[in-house]
Every structure is written in C-alpha cells, then in structure tokens.
Amino acid sequence: MAHSSPLKTDSGLEFTPSEVTGALGDSVTVLPLLVALAATTAISLPHVLVGFGIFQIVWGLYYGLPLSVEPMKALVGLAIVGSLSYPELATAGLLAGAVLLAIGRLGFVDRLQRIVGEPVVRGVQLAVALLLLEAAVGLSLESVPVAAAGFAVVAVLAIAGYRQPSVLVVLGIGAIAAVATAGVPTPAAPRLTLFPAGAPSVSGAALEGTVAQLGMTLGNAAIATALLCGDLYDRDVSADDLSQTMGVTCLAAIPIGGVPMCHGSGGLAGKYAFGARTGGANVLLGVGYLALALVAAGALFAAFPLALLGVLLVVVALELGRAAVAPVSGVRSLAVVAGVGLVGVAVNVGVAFALGAGVVWLLDR
C-alpha cells in the first residue's frame, strides 16, 4: 500500500509517519534485549547502539526495504543468562559472521538449512526462550510489587490491542525510574577503540553457541526473511545475499564494540505491521539509535529496575517461544522441538542442537 508523503526521496525512501511507527516494530524486541544485556554483562551499550544505528541505515539504503537488524537471540540470550561472557559472545559473533559470509558467497544457505531440519532450529529457539524465562523469574523476584505493576501494564495494553508496543511502554517506565535515580546523563560520544568491552576469548561455550545460533540464523534470519520480502514487499531477495550481509554486519560491528546481529524475520514482520514500507524506516531508526548512544550511560542502566527488566524478558521469552512452536505441526516434529528445548535448558544449547540434528538425521532414514 502506497503512502502519500511530503518527503519522498528519488531513491524510493519515504519519511512518513507510517515509516516512523514502522521503525518501532523492530525495536520492540531489540531494546529490551539490549537493556537486559547491558544490565547483566560488561558490554558498552553506547558502542552497541552505534553498531545498530549504522547498520540499520546501511541495509535500509542497500536493500531499499525496512529490513530488520536484530541481536542474534541465541547468543545474546546465552549471554544474558550467564552462559557466555562478553569476550565469548564476541568470539561467537565473529565466527558466525565469517561462516555466514562464506556460505552465502558459496550459495550453500538453502542446502545447509535442509540438512539441519526446521524442528531442530525451532527447538533451539524454544531453549533460548526457556532460559530467558528462567532468568526473568529471578529478576522479577527482586521486587515482586514492581514486577506485578509491570505485568499489569502489559496485560492492560494487550487487552486494549497494543500487545507489541506494551514492552516499549514498560521500557519507558523503567527509563524514567532510572533517570529519577541516576539523573539525566550528559551527552557523550562513545570513544573510538577496538573491542571496548574486552578482547574476544575462544572457549567451548563460544563454539557451541555459534553452532546453535547458525541453525537459528539460517532458518529465521536468512530463509524466512527472504520469503517474507517476497510475501510482504513483492521483492526477490536471496537468502544467500542476506547471509552475506549478516556476515559483514557481525565482522564489522563486533570489533567496534557491537554484538552479533542478524536480519530477523520477526523484526521485518513487525516493521510491516507498524506501517513501514521503505528503507526510510531504517534510516529513521538508525538515527534514533545513534542519538540514544549519546546518553546511554552505564550509571543510567545500572539504575534500571531489575524487576521491570524481568517483565521485559518474560514478554520477549513468551514471544520467542510462541514463534518456535506455532509453525510446527506433527507429533514427531513437536517432540523434536520440545526435546531440543528441554535438553538446551538442562544441559546446554550446543549439545541440544547436535543431539537434535542427529535424531532428525536418523529418523529421516
């Protein structure tokens, strides 16, 4: 659907109210995850926001579409719950970026996704959702009355038909509380340095997380996003091209303090649902992230109420879990999803991914 606008560029980008609201569709899960990551790890949030701002703009201009730029949820989720340190997260992101760039260049994305199997990928999503839910419960117990108030806000907005924006409202309430505690931060540009939160560190956990994340990324961020580009925007975008641009994003962003990022299909659908139709939404959101980086002081996020952070993670976990289970049909596939999810929580996501892939391979034969 076309939107009339007083500001439409020759490149096809639009900067209409719909593009502004559409930009919010990608921030519904991005900002809560980044706030949680900043509160639980050693990341430098200003540097992370700079990475998101730059690549929102870059890929919006490159594709001409409101393509999503999201955190890689398996890796970021594992970091939030303490299974990965930031140096390990950086290593996993660099490894994932190199693999995505290589297999996209060689045209292997579709083939690799078929080998792994969708139920295994969905099981990894479910495992991360359960781990986030476990962490959310612990955070919510920091102040049960505050958490209860947060859940009440989410429930009221969901009943009123504003389920997706509800997390942004809770995030705003938490930000106001943090400012009231820590004061208004003085704007400051992040310093230019390599790996500001720590140099990468290779470990078994980083390697396991990389393998698990690649399974999710191939299915959700490459193949599913390519299909959505055709379904929603009538554009033929190759999954191999998406794989390459995700690889470039990780390899370029992590050395300057960013986190692993991907083109999530959920973020693309969210932008569409909120009204975005061109890459103008990415440009607007990217500028917003860069502006937020100027005031994202560590003291401010240290003052963010942990109980409200728990509320945000519950909402994110439930949405991720729903996305994992909803597309799956058949008893066997559901059993694989559940099995991978439960093993991921009980042992670790890497072991769950490997066992799930092996089980599917055996069953197919």
mmCIF file of C-alpha atoms in Angstrom:
data_model
loop_
_atom_site.group_PDB
_atom_site.id
_atom_site.type_symbol
_atom_site.label_atom_id
_atom_site.label_comp_id
_atom_site.label_asym_id
_atom_site.label_seq_id
_atom_site.Cartn_x
_atom_site.Cartn_y
_atom_site.Cartn_z
ATOM 1 C CA MET A 1 0.000 0.000 0.000
ATOM 2 C CA ALA A 2 1.482 3.350 -1.027
ATOM 3 C CA HIS A 3 1.639 6.232 1.413
ATOM 4 C CA SER A 4 1.410 9.846 0.344
ATOM 5 C CA SER A 5 4.153 11.934 1.861
ATOM 6 C CA PRO A 6 5.575 15.424 1.787
ATOM 7 C CA LEU A 7 9.027 13.847 1.985
ATOM 8 C CA LYS A 8 9.811 11.110 -0.523
ATOM 9 C CA THR A 9 13.300 10.782 -1.994
ATOM 10 C CA ASP A 10 14.349 9.834 -5.520
ATOM 11 C CA SER A 11 15.771 6.592 -4.119
ATOM 12 C CA GLY A 12 12.275 5.466 -3.127
ATOM 13 C CA LEU A 13 12.792 6.071 0.573
ATOM 14 C CA GLU A 14 9.883 7.636 2.432
ATOM 15 C CA PHE A 15 9.929 9.529 5.720
ATOM 16 C CA THR A 16 6.261 9.500 6.643
ATOM 17 C CA PRO A 17 4.526 8.989 9.998
ATOM 18 C CA SER A 18 3.993 5.350 8.924
ATOM 19 C CA GLU A 19 7.743 4.892 8.493
ATOM 20 C CA VAL A 20 8.277 6.352 11.963
ATOM 21 C CA THR A 21 5.804 3.995 13.608
ATOM 22 C CA GLY A 22 7.108 1.133 11.456
ATOM 23 C CA ALA A 23 10.602 1.709 12.802
ATOM 24 C CA LEU A 24 9.249 0.938 16.274
ATOM 25 C CA GLY A 25 8.283 -2.539 15.070
ATOM 26 C CA ASP A 26 11.951 -3.549 15.013
ATOM 27 C CA SER A 27 12.746 -2.002 18.393
ATOM 28 C CA VAL A 28 10.088 -3.962 20.306
ATOM 29 C CA THR A 29 12.496 -6.842 20.950
ATOM 30 C CA VAL A 30 15.809 -5.096 20.230
ATOM 31 C CA LEU A 31 15.740 -2.519 23.029
ATOM 32 C CA PRO A 32 14.569 -4.860 25.825
ATOM 33 C CA LEU A 33 17.291 -7.364 24.922
ATOM 34 C CA LEU A 34 19.969 -4.664 24.774
ATOM 35 C CA VAL A 35 18.898 -3.227 28.124
ATOM 36 C CA ALA A 36 18.970 -6.722 29.635
ATOM 37 C CA LEU A 37 22.392 -7.369 28.112
ATOM 38 C CA ALA A 38 23.731 -4.066 29.455
ATOM 39 C CA ALA A 39 22.401 -4.848 32.926
ATOM 40 C CA THR A 40 23.859 -8.368 33.087
ATOM 41 C CA THR A 41 27.155 -8.238 31.129
ATOM 42 C CA ALA A 42 30.161 -5.985 30.540
ATOM 43 C CA ILE A 43 29.030 -4.660 27.148
ATOM 44 C CA SER A 44 29.358 -0.970 26.360
ATOM 45 C CA LEU A 45 25.786 -0.052 25.457
ATOM 46 C CA PRO A 46 26.732 3.167 23.618
ATOM 47 C CA HIS A 47 29.011 1.187 21.290
ATOM 48 C CA VAL A 48 26.323 -1.457 20.774
ATOM 49 C CA LEU A 49 23.777 1.207 19.857
ATOM 50 C CA VAL A 50 26.228 2.779 17.404
ATOM 51 C CA GLY A 51 26.538 -0.597 15.679
ATOM 52 C CA PHE A 52 22.773 -0.955 15.429
ATOM 53 C CA GLY A 53 22.384 2.620 14.220
ATOM 54 C CA ILE A 54 24.989 2.285 11.480
ATOM 55 C CA PHE A 55 23.700 -0.992 10.097
ATOM 56 C CA GLN A 56 20.035 -0.035 10.257
ATOM 57 C CA ILE A 57 20.932 2.825 7.933
ATOM 58 C CA VAL A 58 23.353 0.828 5.742
ATOM 59 C CA TRP A 59 20.980 -2.045 4.991
ATOM 60 C CA GLY A 60 17.945 0.217 4.685
ATOM 61 C CA LEU A 61 19.755 2.116 1.931
ATOM 62 C CA TYR A 62 21.248 -1.022 0.356
ATOM 63 C CA TYR A 63 18.031 -3.048 0.087
ATOM 64 C CA GLY A 64 15.566 -0.157 -0.077
ATOM 65 C CA LEU A 65 13.415 -2.169 2.339
ATOM 66 C CA PRO A 66 12.721 -1.860 6.080
ATOM 67 C CA LEU A 67 14.947 -4.873 6.658
ATOM 68 C CA SER A 68 15.325 -5.890 10.279
ATOM 69 C CA VAL A 69 18.605 -5.587 12.185
ATOM 70 C CA GLU A 70 18.269 -7.545 15.429
ATOM 71 C CA PRO A 71 20.521 -9.169 18.019
ATOM 72 C CA MET A 72 21.296 -12.828 17.377
ATOM 73 C CA LYS A 73 18.893 -14.090 20.024
ATOM 74 C CA ALA A 74 20.550 -17.417 20.854
ATOM 75 C CA LEU A 75 23.931 -15.824 21.554
ATOM 76 C CA VAL A 76 22.558 -12.732 23.291
ATOM 77 C CA GLY A 77 20.147 -14.845 25.323
ATOM 78 C CA LEU A 78 23.003 -17.100 26.472
ATOM 79 C CA ALA A 79 24.997 -14.017 27.474
ATOM 80 C CA ILE A 80 22.080 -12.587 29.450
ATOM 81 C CA VAL A 81 21.647 -15.787 31.461
ATOM 82 C CA GLY A 82 25.390 -16.017 32.143
ATOM 83 C CA SER A 83 26.312 -18.911 29.855
ATOM 84 C CA LEU A 84 28.566 -16.657 27.757
ATOM 85 C CA SER A 85 30.815 -13.802 28.852
ATOM 86 C CA TYR A 86 31.138 -10.785 26.569
ATOM 87 C CA PRO A 87 34.553 -11.934 25.228
ATOM 88 C CA GLU A 88 32.983 -15.307 24.408
ATOM 89 C CA LEU A 89 29.982 -13.558 22.849
ATOM 90 C CA ALA A 90 32.337 -11.512 20.665
ATOM 91 C CA THR A 91 34.165 -14.664 19.544
ATOM 92 C CA ALA A 92 30.926 -16.442 18.718
ATOM 93 C CA GLY A 93 29.701 -13.432 16.746
ATOM 94 C CA LEU A 94 32.904 -13.198 14.716
ATOM 95 C CA LEU A 95 32.817 -16.933 13.968
ATOM 96 C CA ALA A 96 29.149 -16.786 12.979
ATOM 97 C CA GLY A 97 29.847 -13.764 10.784
ATOM 98 C CA ALA A 98 32.699 -15.492 8.970
ATOM 99 C CA VAL A 99 30.611 -18.631 8.353
ATOM 100 C CA LEU A 100 27.573 -16.659 7.166
ATOM 101 C CA LEU A 101 29.685 -14.620 4.761
ATOM 102 C CA ALA A 102 31.367 -17.736 3.367
ATOM 103 C CA ILE A 103 28.302 -19.927 2.901
ATOM 104 C CA GLY A 104 26.293 -17.047 1.466
ATOM 105 C CA ARG A 105 29.057 -16.365 -1.024
ATOM 106 C CA LEU A 106 29.144 -20.041 -1.997
ATOM 107 C CA GLY A 107 25.341 -20.352 -2.231
ATOM 108 C CA PHE A 108 25.036 -23.007 0.489
ATOM 109 C CA VAL A 109 22.315 -21.500 2.696
ATOM 110 C CA ASP A 110 19.323 -23.441 1.404
ATOM 111 C CA ARG A 111 21.276 -26.709 1.415
ATOM 112 C CA LEU A 112 22.528 -26.337 4.989
ATOM 113 C CA GLN A 113 19.090 -25.471 6.315
ATOM 114 C CA ARG A 114 17.646 -28.640 4.776
ATOM 115 C CA ILE A 115 20.380 -30.741 6.401
ATOM 116 C CA VAL A 116 19.722 -29.372 9.904
ATOM 117 C CA GLY A 117 15.931 -29.536 9.784
ATOM 118 C CA GLU A 118 13.406 -26.931 10.892
ATOM 119 C CA PRO A 119 12.314 -28.719 14.127
ATOM 120 C CA VAL A 120 15.891 -28.542 15.440
ATOM 121 C CA VAL A 121 16.077 -24.819 14.706
ATOM 122 C CA ARG A 122 12.722 -24.277 16.406
ATOM 123 C CA GLY A 123 13.941 -26.325 19.366
ATOM 124 C CA VAL A 124 16.927 -24.013 19.791
ATOM 125 C CA GLN A 125 14.525 -21.067 19.777
ATOM 126 C CA LEU A 126 12.455 -22.765 22.467
ATOM 127 C CA ALA A 127 15.560 -23.487 24.572
ATOM 128 C CA VAL A 128 16.639 -19.847 24.477
ATOM 129 C CA ALA A 129 13.082 -18.773 25.329
ATOM 130 C CA LEU A 130 13.045 -21.071 28.369
ATOM 131 C CA LEU A 131 16.462 -19.833 29.518
ATOM 132 C CA LEU A 132 15.297 -16.219 29.218
ATOM 133 C CA LEU A 133 12.125 -17.087 31.131
ATOM 134 C CA GLU A 134 14.204 -18.656 33.909
ATOM 135 C CA ALA A 135 16.351 -15.517 34.149
ATOM 136 C CA ALA A 136 13.239 -13.317 34.035
ATOM 137 C CA VAL A 137 11.698 -15.046 37.047
ATOM 138 C CA GLY A 138 14.837 -14.437 39.089
ATOM 139 C CA LEU A 139 14.909 -10.748 38.150
ATOM 140 C CA SER A 140 11.189 -10.297 38.836
ATOM 141 C CA LEU A 141 11.671 -11.614 42.364
ATOM 142 C CA GLU A 142 13.969 -8.641 43.103
ATOM 143 C CA SER A 143 10.772 -6.651 43.728
ATOM 144 C CA VAL A 144 7.512 -8.538 43.381
ATOM 145 C CA PRO A 145 5.277 -5.407 43.661
ATOM 146 C CA VAL A 146 7.224 -3.627 40.896
ATOM 147 C CA ALA A 147 7.103 -6.729 38.692
ATOM 148 C CA ALA A 148 3.368 -7.111 39.342
ATOM 149 C CA ALA A 149 2.791 -3.496 38.310
ATOM 150 C CA GLY A 150 4.800 -4.080 35.140
ATOM 151 C CA PHE A 151 2.818 -7.184 34.241
ATOM 152 C CA ALA A 152 -0.411 -5.260 34.902
ATOM 153 C CA VAL A 153 0.648 -2.588 32.394
ATOM 154 C CA VAL A 154 1.441 -5.244 29.788
ATOM 155 C CA ALA A 155 -1.878 -7.022 30.415
ATOM 156 C CA VAL A 156 -3.956 -3.845 30.158
ATOM 157 C CA LEU A 157 -2.267 -2.778 26.928
ATOM 158 C CA ALA A 158 -2.561 -6.283 25.460
ATOM 159 C CA ILE A 159 -6.296 -6.376 26.223
ATOM 160 C CA ALA A 160 -6.633 -2.950 24.586
ATOM 161 C CA GLY A 161 -4.985 -4.322 21.437
ATOM 162 C CA TYR A 162 -1.481 -2.917 21.983
ATOM 163 C CA ARG A 163 0.408 -6.105 22.855
ATOM 164 C CA GLN A 164 3.540 -5.323 20.836
ATOM 165 C CA PRO A 165 4.024 -1.700 21.990
ATOM 166 C CA SER A 166 3.469 -2.754 25.611
ATOM 167 C CA VAL A 167 7.146 -3.656 26.049
ATOM 168 C CA LEU A 168 8.150 -0.183 24.872
ATOM 169 C CA VAL A 169 5.814 1.346 27.471
ATOM 170 C CA VAL A 170 7.357 -0.767 30.249
ATOM 171 C CA LEU A 171 10.807 0.119 28.931
ATOM 172 C CA GLY A 172 9.873 3.802 29.065
ATOM 173 C CA ILE A 173 8.625 3.484 32.656
ATOM 174 C CA GLY A 174 11.883 1.806 33.641
ATOM 175 C CA ALA A 175 13.912 4.503 31.883
ATOM 176 C CA ILE A 176 12.023 7.237 33.765
ATOM 177 C CA ALA A 177 12.708 5.435 37.055
ATOM 178 C CA ALA A 178 16.393 5.098 36.141
ATOM 179 C CA VAL A 179 16.677 8.805 35.294
ATOM 180 C CA ALA A 180 14.962 9.692 38.571
ATOM 181 C CA THR A 181 17.584 7.610 40.414
ATOM 182 C CA ALA A 182 20.758 8.333 38.437
ATOM 183 C CA GLY A 183 19.936 11.744 36.994
ATOM 184 C CA VAL A 184 19.943 12.939 33.394
ATOM 185 C CA PRO A 185 23.194 11.809 31.734
ATOM 186 C CA THR A 186 25.426 14.310 29.972
ATOM 187 C CA PRO A 187 25.579 13.506 26.234
ATOM 188 C CA ALA A 188 28.916 11.975 25.269
ATOM 189 C CA ALA A 189 30.114 10.266 22.115
ATOM 190 C CA PRO A 190 31.458 6.706 22.570
ATOM 191 C CA ARG A 191 35.239 6.625 22.303
ATOM 192 C CA LEU A 192 36.737 5.055 19.206
ATOM 193 C CA THR A 193 38.619 1.931 20.220
ATOM 194 C CA LEU A 194 38.743 -1.723 19.247
ATOM 195 C CA PHE A 195 36.855 -4.177 21.477
ATOM 196 C CA PRO A 196 35.973 -1.586 24.165
ATOM 197 C CA ALA A 197 34.304 -4.213 26.390
ATOM 198 C CA GLY A 198 37.089 -6.792 26.152
ATOM 199 C CA ALA A 199 39.024 -8.804 23.578
ATOM 200 C CA PRO A 200 37.430 -11.977 22.135
ATOM 201 C CA SER A 201 38.054 -15.204 24.006
ATOM 202 C CA VAL A 202 37.762 -18.660 22.432
ATOM 203 C CA SER A 203 36.034 -21.322 24.525
ATOM 204 C CA GLY A 204 33.915 -24.413 24.170
ATOM 205 C CA ALA A 205 30.828 -22.415 25.166
ATOM 206 C CA ALA A 206 31.527 -19.892 22.397
ATOM 207 C CA LEU A 207 31.854 -22.646 19.799
ATOM 208 C CA GLU A 208 28.679 -24.400 20.957
ATOM 209 C CA GLY A 209 26.784 -21.132 20.941
ATOM 210 C CA THR A 210 27.994 -20.371 17.421
ATOM 211 C CA VAL A 211 26.716 -23.696 16.067
ATOM 212 C CA ALA A 212 23.343 -23.277 17.757
ATOM 213 C CA GLN A 213 22.999 -19.685 16.547
ATOM 214 C CA LEU A 214 23.828 -20.602 12.965
ATOM 215 C CA GLY A 215 20.966 -23.077 12.969
ATOM 216 C CA MET A 216 18.556 -20.339 14.026
ATOM 217 C CA THR A 217 20.029 -17.730 11.702
ATOM 218 C CA LEU A 218 19.842 -19.874 8.580
ATOM 219 C CA GLY A 219 16.183 -20.646 9.157
ATOM 220 C CA ASN A 220 14.805 -17.475 10.696
ATOM 221 C CA ALA A 221 17.075 -14.684 9.506
ATOM 222 C CA ALA A 222 18.049 -15.878 6.029
ATOM 223 C CA ILE A 223 15.443 -18.205 4.514
ATOM 224 C CA ALA A 224 12.342 -16.975 6.372
ATOM 225 C CA THR A 225 13.290 -13.323 5.853
ATOM 226 C CA ALA A 226 13.864 -13.884 2.139
ATOM 227 C CA LEU A 227 10.389 -15.409 1.870
ATOM 228 C CA LEU A 228 8.836 -12.507 3.784
ATOM 229 C CA CYS A 229 10.486 -9.963 1.473
ATOM 230 C CA GLY A 230 8.531 -11.593 -1.351
ATOM 231 C CA ASP A 231 5.316 -12.076 0.600
ATOM 232 C CA LEU A 232 5.126 -8.588 2.148
ATOM 233 C CA TYR A 233 7.033 -6.366 -0.272
ATOM 234 C CA ASP A 234 6.965 -8.302 -3.553
ATOM 235 C CA ARG A 235 10.764 -8.202 -3.703
ATOM 236 C CA ASP A 236 13.037 -11.061 -4.712
ATOM 237 C CA VAL A 237 15.794 -11.077 -2.081
ATOM 238 C CA SER A 238 18.141 -14.059 -1.982
ATOM 239 C CA ALA A 239 18.724 -15.915 1.284
ATOM 240 C CA ASP A 240 22.378 -16.151 0.282
ATOM 241 C CA ASP A 241 22.553 -12.352 -0.074
ATOM 242 C CA LEU A 242 21.029 -11.949 3.383
ATOM 243 C CA SER A 243 23.566 -14.406 4.762
ATOM 244 C CA GLN A 244 26.410 -12.340 3.317
ATOM 245 C CA THR A 245 25.140 -9.029 4.663
ATOM 246 C CA MET A 246 24.674 -10.565 8.122
ATOM 247 C CA GLY A 247 28.237 -11.835 7.943
ATOM 248 C CA VAL A 248 29.522 -8.377 7.042
ATOM 249 C CA THR A 249 27.480 -6.860 9.884
ATOM 250 C CA CYS A 250 28.969 -9.143 12.541
ATOM 251 C CA LEU A 251 32.538 -8.881 11.285
ATOM 252 C CA ALA A 252 32.373 -5.078 11.113
ATOM 253 C CA ALA A 253 30.308 -4.304 14.224
ATOM 254 C CA ILE A 254 31.869 -6.551 16.863
ATOM 255 C CA PRO A 255 35.399 -5.061 16.719
ATOM 256 C CA ILE A 256 33.927 -1.596 17.456
ATOM 257 C CA GLY A 257 32.018 -2.903 20.479
ATOM 258 C CA GLY A 258 28.846 -4.229 18.880
ATOM 259 C CA VAL A 259 27.069 -7.545 19.364
ATOM 260 C CA PRO A 260 26.163 -10.289 16.851
ATOM 261 C CA MET A 261 23.335 -9.057 14.623
ATOM 262 C CA CYS A 262 21.054 -10.616 12.019
ATOM 263 C CA HIS A 263 18.081 -9.883 9.743
ATOM 264 C CA GLY A 264 15.270 -11.431 11.793
ATOM 265 C CA SER A 265 12.010 -12.264 10.054
ATOM 266 C CA GLY A 266 10.091 -11.224 13.182
ATOM 267 C CA GLY A 267 11.525 -7.724 13.053
ATOM 268 C CA LEU A 268 10.682 -7.405 9.359
ATOM 269 C CA ALA A 269 7.110 -8.528 10.032
ATOM 270 C CA GLY A 270 6.948 -6.115 12.974
ATOM 271 C CA LYS A 271 8.039 -3.182 10.843
ATOM 272 C CA TYR A 272 5.447 -4.068 8.210
ATOM 273 C CA ALA A 273 2.703 -4.417 10.826
ATOM 274 C CA PHE A 274 3.560 -0.977 12.228
ATOM 275 C CA GLY A 275 3.420 0.666 8.778
ATOM 276 C CA ALA A 276 6.945 0.638 7.316
ATOM 277 C CA ARG A 277 7.120 0.195 3.550
ATOM 278 C CA THR A 278 10.582 1.501 2.586
ATOM 279 C CA GLY A 279 14.139 1.690 3.872
ATOM 280 C CA GLY A 280 13.261 5.119 5.251
ATOM 281 C CA ALA A 281 12.142 3.362 8.450
ATOM 282 C CA ASN A 282 15.679 2.002 8.842
ATOM 283 C CA VAL A 283 17.236 5.424 8.344
ATOM 284 C CA LEU A 284 14.938 6.953 10.957
ATOM 285 C CA LEU A 285 15.529 4.143 13.446
ATOM 286 C CA GLY A 286 19.272 4.221 12.815
ATOM 287 C CA VAL A 287 19.419 7.941 13.573
ATOM 288 C CA GLY A 288 17.398 7.279 16.727
ATOM 289 C CA TYR A 289 19.847 4.586 17.894
ATOM 290 C CA LEU A 290 22.820 6.889 17.240
ATOM 291 C CA ALA A 291 21.157 9.655 19.244
ATOM 292 C CA LEU A 292 20.376 7.237 22.097
ATOM 293 C CA ALA A 293 24.040 6.157 22.134
ATOM 294 C CA LEU A 294 24.984 9.670 23.250
ATOM 295 C CA VAL A 295 23.051 9.346 26.528
ATOM 296 C CA ALA A 296 23.269 5.585 27.216
ATOM 297 C CA ALA A 297 25.487 5.991 30.272
ATOM 298 C CA GLY A 298 26.375 2.943 32.334
ATOM 299 C CA ALA A 299 25.063 4.507 35.535
ATOM 300 C CA LEU A 300 21.678 5.050 33.912
ATOM 301 C CA PHE A 301 21.219 1.399 33.009
ATOM 302 C CA ALA A 302 22.633 0.233 36.319
ATOM 303 C CA ALA A 303 19.705 2.105 37.887
ATOM 304 C CA PHE A 304 17.107 0.421 35.669
ATOM 305 C CA PRO A 305 14.702 -1.534 37.945
ATOM 306 C CA LEU A 306 15.645 -5.206 37.747
ATOM 307 C CA ALA A 307 12.070 -6.321 38.375
ATOM 308 C CA LEU A 308 10.877 -4.396 35.291
ATOM 309 C CA LEU A 309 13.746 -5.942 33.374
ATOM 310 C CA GLY A 310 12.301 -9.296 34.376
ATOM 311 C CA VAL A 311 8.920 -8.237 32.979
ATOM 312 C CA LEU A 312 10.535 -7.307 29.652
ATOM 313 C CA LEU A 313 12.336 -10.637 29.453
ATOM 314 C CA VAL A 314 9.142 -12.572 30.202
ATOM 315 C CA VAL A 315 7.413 -10.871 27.265
ATOM 316 C CA VAL A 316 10.382 -11.480 24.960
ATOM 317 C CA ALA A 317 10.662 -15.110 26.102
ATOM 318 C CA LEU A 318 6.974 -15.815 25.532
ATOM 319 C CA GLU A 319 7.105 -14.257 22.063
ATOM 320 C CA LEU A 320 10.219 -16.260 21.153
ATOM 321 C CA GLY A 321 8.637 -19.439 22.495
ATOM 322 C CA ARG A 322 5.444 -18.803 20.538
ATOM 323 C CA ALA A 323 7.463 -18.247 17.372
ATOM 324 C CA ALA A 324 9.247 -21.541 17.997
ATOM 325 C CA VAL A 325 6.159 -23.698 18.438
ATOM 326 C CA ALA A 326 3.465 -22.049 16.304
ATOM 327 C CA PRO A 327 4.799 -23.010 12.824
ATOM 328 C CA VAL A 328 5.434 -26.653 13.790
ATOM 329 C CA SER A 329 2.923 -29.403 13.067
ATOM 330 C CA GLY A 330 3.015 -33.147 13.533
ATOM 331 C CA VAL A 331 3.735 -35.153 16.661
ATOM 332 C CA ARG A 332 7.266 -36.081 15.619
ATOM 333 C CA SER A 333 8.296 -32.509 14.843
ATOM 334 C CA LEU A 334 6.770 -31.195 18.066
ATOM 335 C CA ALA A 335 8.593 -33.901 20.013
ATOM 336 C CA VAL A 336 11.905 -32.845 18.464
ATOM 337 C CA VAL A 337 11.223 -29.186 19.261
ATOM 338 C CA ALA A 338 10.326 -29.998 22.866
ATOM 339 C CA GLY A 339 13.262 -32.372 23.268
ATOM 340 C CA VAL A 340 15.812 -29.899 21.930
ATOM 341 C CA GLY A 341 14.312 -27.149 24.080
ATOM 342 C CA LEU A 342 14.413 -29.173 27.288
ATOM 343 C CA VAL A 343 17.928 -30.524 26.691
ATOM 344 C CA GLY A 344 19.061 -26.977 25.939
ATOM 345 C CA VAL A 345 17.839 -25.836 29.346
ATOM 346 C CA ALA A 346 19.014 -28.914 31.269
ATOM 347 C CA VAL A 347 22.455 -29.257 29.608
ATOM 348 C CA ASN A 348 23.313 -26.556 27.068
ATOM 349 C CA VAL A 349 22.115 -25.307 23.698
ATOM 350 C CA GLY A 350 25.089 -26.656 21.754
ATOM 351 C CA VAL A 351 24.559 -30.231 22.956
ATOM 352 C CA ALA A 352 20.817 -29.924 22.307
ATOM 353 C CA PHE A 353 21.436 -28.728 18.746
ATOM 354 C CA ALA A 354 23.844 -31.594 17.983
ATOM 355 C CA LEU A 355 21.586 -34.257 19.504
ATOM 356 C CA GLY A 356 18.535 -32.877 17.724
ATOM 357 C CA ALA A 357 20.268 -32.824 14.359
ATOM 358 C CA GLY A 358 21.433 -36.408 14.900
ATOM 359 C CA VAL A 359 17.954 -37.593 15.880
ATOM 360 C CA VAL A 360 16.365 -35.967 12.841
ATOM 361 C CA TRP A 361 19.013 -37.487 10.571
ATOM 362 C CA LEU A 362 18.316 -40.962 11.991
ATOM 363 C CA LEU A 363 14.532 -40.577 11.783
ATOM 364 C CA ASP A 364 14.713 -39.429 8.176
ATOM 365 C CA ARG A 365 16.478 -42.641 7.316
#
